[in-house]
Amino acid sequence: MQKVAWPLLAVALLAGCSDEEFRTTDIEEIMPPLQFSLTNDDGEPARAEEYRGKTTLVYFGYTQCPDVCPLTLARFASIFNELDDDERDDVQMLLISVDPNRDTPEVLKRYTDAFGPEFTGLTGDKEEIDALTNRYRIAYSFEEPNERGDYIVNHSSAVFAFNDEGQPRFLVRDPHSNQDVLADLRRVIDEG
């Protein structure tokens, strides 16, 4: 009986070790699966199901953003460059515009192409964007336009990570280091 117990105990201990916590914020139990119906940066209809098969990072922002958006996307481009080719083939990042009036598919395409092939822009009408931001608890608001008609959109800087089946895995915020994000990203890619 004892000869059987030791191997079972070892397996149980090893299984427990593999269930480590994320270094970023675990959202598996608190966020819904990836689901949307929008327009991609080629002007084509895009549904969440089309992005299955890869680890998907989702960021809500806009192309006219003066600071947070370009810095966030550049940060993730840098993180993606740390991945090997096979890992990079298994990851994609979606920029969902919270400024659909200015972010046409063409504008989004030019913007996301500057960050790399892993990036895709998505847009929709205000009702579609509002439904999606409500689904993922993203707050955003428009400031009053200046004399030239330009305006700022205040928005969250969080990045959501979904596994290759569209299930929520982790959330990245500013205090999380690139090393922590990279470790968690590799973990989710390896799960796929």
PDB file of C-alpha atoms in Angstrom:
ATOM      1  CA  MET A   1       0.000   0.000   0.000  1.00  0.00           C
ATOM      2  CA  GLN A   2       2.814   2.414   0.849  1.00  0.00           C
ATOM      3  CA  LYS A   3       4.528   1.728  -2.480  1.00  0.00           C
ATOM      4  CA  VAL A   4       1.433   3.083  -4.253  1.00  0.00           C
ATOM      5  CA  ALA A   5       0.973   6.057  -1.917  1.00  0.00           C
ATOM      6  CA  TRP A   6       4.385   7.671  -2.538  1.00  0.00           C
ATOM      7  CA  PRO A   7       4.051   7.968  -6.330  1.00  0.00           C
ATOM      8  CA  LEU A   8       0.519   9.318  -5.940  1.00  0.00           C
ATOM      9  CA  LEU A   9       1.733  11.869  -3.398  1.00  0.00           C
ATOM     10  CA  ALA A  10       4.537  12.926  -5.752  1.00  0.00           C
ATOM     11  CA  VAL A  11       2.089  13.381  -8.643  1.00  0.00           C
ATOM     12  CA  ALA A  12      -0.236  15.418  -6.427  1.00  0.00           C
ATOM     13  CA  LEU A  13       2.611  17.666  -5.289  1.00  0.00           C
ATOM     14  CA  LEU A  14       3.862  18.219  -8.837  1.00  0.00           C
ATOM     15  CA  ALA A  15       0.361  19.013 -10.054  1.00  0.00           C
ATOM     16  CA  GLY A  16       0.042  21.607  -7.306  1.00  0.00           C
ATOM     17  CA  CYS A  17       3.319  23.221  -8.361  1.00  0.00           C
ATOM     18  CA  SER A  18       2.159  23.714 -11.940  1.00  0.00           C
ATOM     19  CA  ASP A  19      -0.873  25.718 -10.832  1.00  0.00           C
ATOM     20  CA  GLU A  20       1.136  28.820  -9.969  1.00  0.00           C
ATOM     21  CA  GLU A  21      -0.485  32.218  -9.774  1.00  0.00           C
ATOM     22  CA  PHE A  22      -0.162  34.787 -12.510  1.00  0.00           C
ATOM     23  CA  ARG A  23       2.395  37.524 -11.919  1.00  0.00           C
ATOM     24  CA  THR A  24      -0.134  40.004 -13.312  1.00  0.00           C
ATOM     25  CA  THR A  25      -3.829  39.994 -12.322  1.00  0.00           C
ATOM     26  CA  ASP A  26      -5.767  36.745 -12.759  1.00  0.00           C
ATOM     27  CA  ILE A  27      -9.188  37.448 -14.337  1.00  0.00           C
ATOM     28  CA  GLU A  28     -10.227  33.888 -15.124  1.00  0.00           C
ATOM     29  CA  GLU A  29     -13.135  33.845 -12.678  1.00  0.00           C
ATOM     30  CA  ILE A  30     -14.231  37.479 -12.950  1.00  0.00           C
ATOM     31  CA  MET A  31     -14.353  38.385 -16.658  1.00  0.00           C
ATOM     32  CA  PRO A  32     -16.492  36.932 -19.448  1.00  0.00           C
ATOM     33  CA  PRO A  33     -15.074  35.185 -22.518  1.00  0.00           C
ATOM     34  CA  LEU A  34     -14.004  37.222 -25.523  1.00  0.00           C
ATOM     35  CA  GLN A  35     -17.100  38.062 -27.528  1.00  0.00           C
ATOM     36  CA  PHE A  36     -17.717  40.842 -30.040  1.00  0.00           C
ATOM     37  CA  SER A  37     -18.976  41.678 -33.492  1.00  0.00           C
ATOM     38  CA  LEU A  38     -17.128  44.695 -34.917  1.00  0.00           C
ATOM     39  CA  THR A  39     -15.327  45.877 -38.068  1.00  0.00           C
ATOM     40  CA  ASN A  40     -11.625  45.155 -38.564  1.00  0.00           C
ATOM     41  CA  ASP A  41      -9.011  47.508 -39.978  1.00  0.00           C
ATOM     42  CA  ASP A  42      -9.570  46.052 -43.457  1.00  0.00           C
ATOM     43  CA  GLY A  43     -13.202  47.214 -43.295  1.00  0.00           C
ATOM     44  CA  GLU A  44     -14.491  43.641 -42.960  1.00  0.00           C
ATOM     45  CA  PRO A  45     -16.889  42.286 -40.320  1.00  0.00           C
ATOM     46  CA  ALA A  46     -14.957  40.738 -37.445  1.00  0.00           C
ATOM     47  CA  ARG A  47     -16.257  38.403 -34.763  1.00  0.00           C
ATOM     48  CA  ALA A  48     -14.378  37.157 -31.720  1.00  0.00           C
ATOM     49  CA  GLU A  49     -14.575  33.585 -32.997  1.00  0.00           C
ATOM     50  CA  GLU A  50     -12.309  34.533 -35.916  1.00  0.00           C
ATOM     51  CA  TYR A  51      -9.524  35.306 -33.456  1.00  0.00           C
ATOM     52  CA  ARG A  52      -9.629  31.921 -31.733  1.00  0.00           C
ATOM     53  CA  GLY A  53      -6.541  29.752 -32.016  1.00  0.00           C
ATOM     54  CA  LYS A  54      -4.134  32.379 -30.695  1.00  0.00           C
ATOM     55  CA  THR A  55      -3.575  34.079 -27.371  1.00  0.00           C
ATOM     56  CA  THR A  56      -5.371  37.397 -27.790  1.00  0.00           C
ATOM     57  CA  LEU A  57      -4.574  40.627 -25.988  1.00  0.00           C
ATOM     58  CA  VAL A  58      -7.275  43.298 -26.028  1.00  0.00           C
ATOM     59  CA  TYR A  59      -6.731  47.003 -25.440  1.00  0.00           C
ATOM     60  CA  PHE A  60      -9.359  49.750 -25.573  1.00  0.00           C
ATOM     61  CA  GLY A  61      -7.877  52.988 -26.903  1.00  0.00           C
ATOM     62  CA  TYR A  62      -7.815  55.296 -29.920  1.00  0.00           C
ATOM     63  CA  THR A  63      -5.414  56.476 -32.599  1.00  0.00           C
ATOM     64  CA  GLN A  64      -5.431  60.177 -31.667  1.00  0.00           C
ATOM     65  CA  CYS A  65      -4.356  59.361 -28.093  1.00  0.00           C
ATOM     66  CA  PRO A  66      -1.335  61.548 -27.298  1.00  0.00           C
ATOM     67  CA  ASP A  67       0.381  59.314 -24.768  1.00  0.00           C
ATOM     68  CA  VAL A  68      -1.037  56.187 -23.124  1.00  0.00           C
ATOM     69  CA  CYS A  69      -2.107  54.321 -26.280  1.00  0.00           C
ATOM     70  CA  PRO A  70       1.094  54.615 -28.313  1.00  0.00           C
ATOM     71  CA  LEU A  71       3.186  53.841 -25.230  1.00  0.00           C
ATOM     72  CA  THR A  72       1.077  50.792 -24.375  1.00  0.00           C
ATOM     73  CA  LEU A  73       1.159  49.408 -27.910  1.00  0.00           C
ATOM     74  CA  ALA A  74       4.908  50.084 -28.201  1.00  0.00           C
ATOM     75  CA  ARG A  75       5.412  48.299 -24.878  1.00  0.00           C
ATOM     76  CA  PHE A  76       3.611  45.218 -26.183  1.00  0.00           C
ATOM     77  CA  ALA A  77       5.501  45.351 -29.494  1.00  0.00           C
ATOM     78  CA  SER A  78       8.674  45.230 -27.402  1.00  0.00           C
ATOM     79  CA  ILE A  79       7.329  42.322 -25.338  1.00  0.00           C
ATOM     80  CA  PHE A  80       6.372  40.459 -28.527  1.00  0.00           C
ATOM     81  CA  ASN A  81       9.946  40.931 -29.786  1.00  0.00           C
ATOM     82  CA  GLU A  82      11.122  38.936 -26.752  1.00  0.00           C
ATOM     83  CA  LEU A  83       9.082  35.941 -27.926  1.00  0.00           C
ATOM     84  CA  ASP A  84      10.585  33.371 -30.258  1.00  0.00           C
ATOM     85  CA  ASP A  85       9.057  33.033 -33.737  1.00  0.00           C
ATOM     86  CA  ASP A  86       6.744  30.151 -32.802  1.00  0.00           C
ATOM     87  CA  GLU A  87       5.454  32.011 -29.749  1.00  0.00           C
ATOM     88  CA  ARG A  88       4.957  35.203 -31.758  1.00  0.00           C
ATOM     89  CA  ASP A  89       2.904  33.256 -34.302  1.00  0.00           C
ATOM     90  CA  ASP A  90       0.548  32.297 -31.450  1.00  0.00           C
ATOM     91  CA  VAL A  91      -0.199  35.817 -30.184  1.00  0.00           C
ATOM     92  CA  GLN A  92      -2.231  38.767 -31.467  1.00  0.00           C
ATOM     93  CA  MET A  93      -3.234  42.127 -30.048  1.00  0.00           C
ATOM     94  CA  LEU A  94      -6.519  43.867 -30.779  1.00  0.00           C
ATOM     95  CA  LEU A  95      -6.899  47.631 -30.397  1.00  0.00           C
ATOM     96  CA  ILE A  96     -10.607  48.295 -29.967  1.00  0.00           C
ATOM     97  CA  SER A  97     -11.290  51.955 -30.655  1.00  0.00           C
ATOM     98  CA  VAL A  98     -13.269  54.004 -28.155  1.00  0.00           C
ATOM     99  CA  ASP A  99     -13.348  56.823 -30.738  1.00  0.00           C
ATOM    100  CA  PRO A 100     -15.174  55.302 -33.712  1.00  0.00           C
ATOM    101  CA  ASN A 101     -15.974  58.708 -35.247  1.00  0.00           C
ATOM    102  CA  ARG A 102     -12.300  59.362 -36.013  1.00  0.00           C
ATOM    103  CA  ASP A 103     -10.974  55.798 -36.081  1.00  0.00           C
ATOM    104  CA  THR A 104     -12.103  54.514 -39.443  1.00  0.00           C
ATOM    105  CA  PRO A 105     -10.770  51.131 -40.569  1.00  0.00           C
ATOM    106  CA  GLU A 106      -8.196  52.901 -42.776  1.00  0.00           C
ATOM    107  CA  VAL A 107      -6.944  55.063 -39.908  1.00  0.00           C
ATOM    108  CA  LEU A 108      -6.749  52.037 -37.608  1.00  0.00           C
ATOM    109  CA  LYS A 109      -4.865  50.034 -40.253  1.00  0.00           C
ATOM    110  CA  ARG A 110      -2.157  52.685 -40.654  1.00  0.00           C
ATOM    111  CA  TYR A 111      -1.865  53.031 -36.894  1.00  0.00           C
ATOM    112  CA  THR A 112      -1.698  49.349 -35.928  1.00  0.00           C
ATOM    113  CA  ASP A 113       0.599  48.437 -38.840  1.00  0.00           C
ATOM    114  CA  ALA A 114       3.210  50.748 -37.315  1.00  0.00           C
ATOM    115  CA  PHE A 115       3.446  48.454 -34.276  1.00  0.00           C
ATOM    116  CA  GLY A 116       3.773  45.138 -36.087  1.00  0.00           C
ATOM    117  CA  PRO A 117       1.911  42.306 -37.767  1.00  0.00           C
ATOM    118  CA  GLU A 118       0.519  41.047 -34.446  1.00  0.00           C
ATOM    119  CA  PHE A 119      -1.668  44.174 -34.118  1.00  0.00           C
ATOM    120  CA  THR A 120      -5.174  44.626 -35.536  1.00  0.00           C
ATOM    121  CA  GLY A 121      -7.539  47.552 -35.097  1.00  0.00           C
ATOM    122  CA  LEU A 122     -11.262  47.076 -34.537  1.00  0.00           C
ATOM    123  CA  THR A 123     -14.055  49.621 -34.601  1.00  0.00           C
ATOM    124  CA  GLY A 124     -17.817  49.756 -34.586  1.00  0.00           C
ATOM    125  CA  ASP A 125     -20.654  52.136 -33.932  1.00  0.00           C
ATOM    126  CA  LYS A 126     -21.009  53.751 -30.513  1.00  0.00           C
ATOM    127  CA  GLU A 127     -23.624  51.223 -29.369  1.00  0.00           C
ATOM    128  CA  GLU A 128     -21.342  48.289 -30.237  1.00  0.00           C
ATOM    129  CA  ILE A 129     -18.381  49.885 -28.473  1.00  0.00           C
ATOM    130  CA  ASP A 130     -20.493  50.757 -25.419  1.00  0.00           C
ATOM    131  CA  ALA A 131     -21.801  47.189 -25.186  1.00  0.00           C
ATOM    132  CA  LEU A 132     -18.246  45.878 -25.290  1.00  0.00           C
ATOM    133  CA  THR A 133     -16.837  48.376 -22.795  1.00  0.00           C
ATOM    134  CA  ASN A 134     -19.699  47.552 -20.441  1.00  0.00           C
ATOM    135  CA  ARG A 135     -19.005  43.822 -20.869  1.00  0.00           C
ATOM    136  CA  TYR A 136     -15.374  44.301 -19.809  1.00  0.00           C
ATOM    137  CA  ARG A 137     -16.020  47.109 -17.312  1.00  0.00           C
ATOM    138  CA  ILE A 138     -14.028  49.713 -19.215  1.00  0.00           C
ATOM    139  CA  ALA A 139     -14.808  53.340 -18.467  1.00  0.00           C
ATOM    140  CA  TYR A 140     -14.198  56.045 -21.048  1.00  0.00           C
ATOM    141  CA  SER A 141     -15.352  59.633 -21.533  1.00  0.00           C
ATOM    142  CA  PHE A 142     -14.901  62.439 -24.035  1.00  0.00           C
ATOM    143  CA  GLU A 143     -13.485  65.819 -23.036  1.00  0.00           C
ATOM    144  CA  GLU A 144     -14.855  69.006 -24.558  1.00  0.00           C
ATOM    145  CA  PRO A 145     -13.376  69.727 -28.002  1.00  0.00           C
ATOM    146  CA  ASN A 146     -10.890  72.585 -28.271  1.00  0.00           C
ATOM    147  CA  GLU A 147     -11.226  75.475 -30.746  1.00  0.00           C
ATOM    148  CA  ARG A 148      -9.924  73.240 -33.579  1.00  0.00           C
ATOM    149  CA  GLY A 149     -12.442  70.518 -32.754  1.00  0.00           C
ATOM    150  CA  ASP A 150      -9.816  68.159 -31.337  1.00  0.00           C
ATOM    151  CA  TYR A 151     -10.674  66.264 -28.199  1.00  0.00           C
ATOM    152  CA  ILE A 152      -9.226  63.785 -25.745  1.00  0.00           C
ATOM    153  CA  VAL A 153     -10.872  60.504 -24.796  1.00  0.00           C
ATOM    154  CA  ASN A 154     -10.173  59.473 -21.222  1.00  0.00           C
ATOM    155  CA  HIS A 155      -9.990  55.686 -20.949  1.00  0.00           C
ATOM    156  CA  SER A 156      -8.569  52.758 -19.041  1.00  0.00           C
ATOM    157  CA  SER A 157      -5.050  51.576 -19.824  1.00  0.00           C
ATOM    158  CA  ALA A 158      -5.682  47.928 -18.900  1.00  0.00           C
ATOM    159  CA  VAL A 159      -4.819  45.130 -21.334  1.00  0.00           C
ATOM    160  CA  PHE A 160      -6.860  41.926 -21.196  1.00  0.00           C
ATOM    161  CA  ALA A 161      -5.350  38.556 -22.130  1.00  0.00           C
ATOM    162  CA  PHE A 162      -7.510  35.712 -23.425  1.00  0.00           C
ATOM    163  CA  ASN A 163      -6.346  32.194 -24.206  1.00  0.00           C
ATOM    164  CA  ASP A 164      -6.637  30.570 -27.628  1.00  0.00           C
ATOM    165  CA  GLU A 165     -10.246  29.606 -26.855  1.00  0.00           C
ATOM    166  CA  GLY A 166     -11.242  33.165 -25.910  1.00  0.00           C
ATOM    167  CA  GLN A 167     -11.323  32.513 -22.170  1.00  0.00           C
ATOM    168  CA  PRO A 168     -10.101  35.333 -19.888  1.00  0.00           C
ATOM    169  CA  ARG A 169      -6.713  34.698 -18.262  1.00  0.00           C
ATOM    170  CA  PHE A 170      -4.961  37.833 -16.988  1.00  0.00           C
ATOM    171  CA  LEU A 171      -5.038  41.629 -16.908  1.00  0.00           C
ATOM    172  CA  VAL A 172      -2.033  43.919 -17.339  1.00  0.00           C
ATOM    173  CA  ARG A 173      -1.824  47.320 -15.669  1.00  0.00           C
ATOM    174  CA  ASP A 174       0.995  49.860 -15.428  1.00  0.00           C
ATOM    175  CA  PRO A 175       2.668  48.472 -12.298  1.00  0.00           C
ATOM    176  CA  HIS A 176       3.242  45.076 -13.937  1.00  0.00           C
ATOM    177  CA  SER A 177       6.770  44.725 -15.289  1.00  0.00           C
ATOM    178  CA  ASN A 178       7.511  43.583 -18.824  1.00  0.00           C
ATOM    179  CA  GLN A 179       9.146  40.463 -17.369  1.00  0.00           C
ATOM    180  CA  ASP A 180       5.959  39.595 -15.481  1.00  0.00           C
ATOM    181  CA  VAL A 181       3.828  40.182 -18.576  1.00  0.00           C
ATOM    182  CA  LEU A 182       6.193  38.091 -20.698  1.00  0.00           C
ATOM    183  CA  ALA A 183       6.140  35.215 -18.186  1.00  0.00           C
ATOM    184  CA  ASP A 184       2.331  35.211 -18.046  1.00  0.00           C
ATOM    185  CA  LEU A 185       2.033  35.557 -21.811  1.00  0.00           C
ATOM    186  CA  ARG A 186       4.322  32.564 -22.358  1.00  0.00           C
ATOM    187  CA  ARG A 187       2.325  30.583 -19.821  1.00  0.00           C
ATOM    188  CA  VAL A 188      -0.953  31.208 -21.681  1.00  0.00           C
ATOM    189  CA  ILE A 189       0.647  30.524 -25.079  1.00  0.00           C
ATOM    190  CA  ASP A 190       1.999  27.216 -23.725  1.00  0.00           C
ATOM    191  CA  GLU A 191      -1.458  26.260 -22.436  1.00  0.00           C
ATOM    192  CA  GLY A 192      -2.810  26.410 -25.998  1.00  0.00           C
TER     193      GLY A 192
END
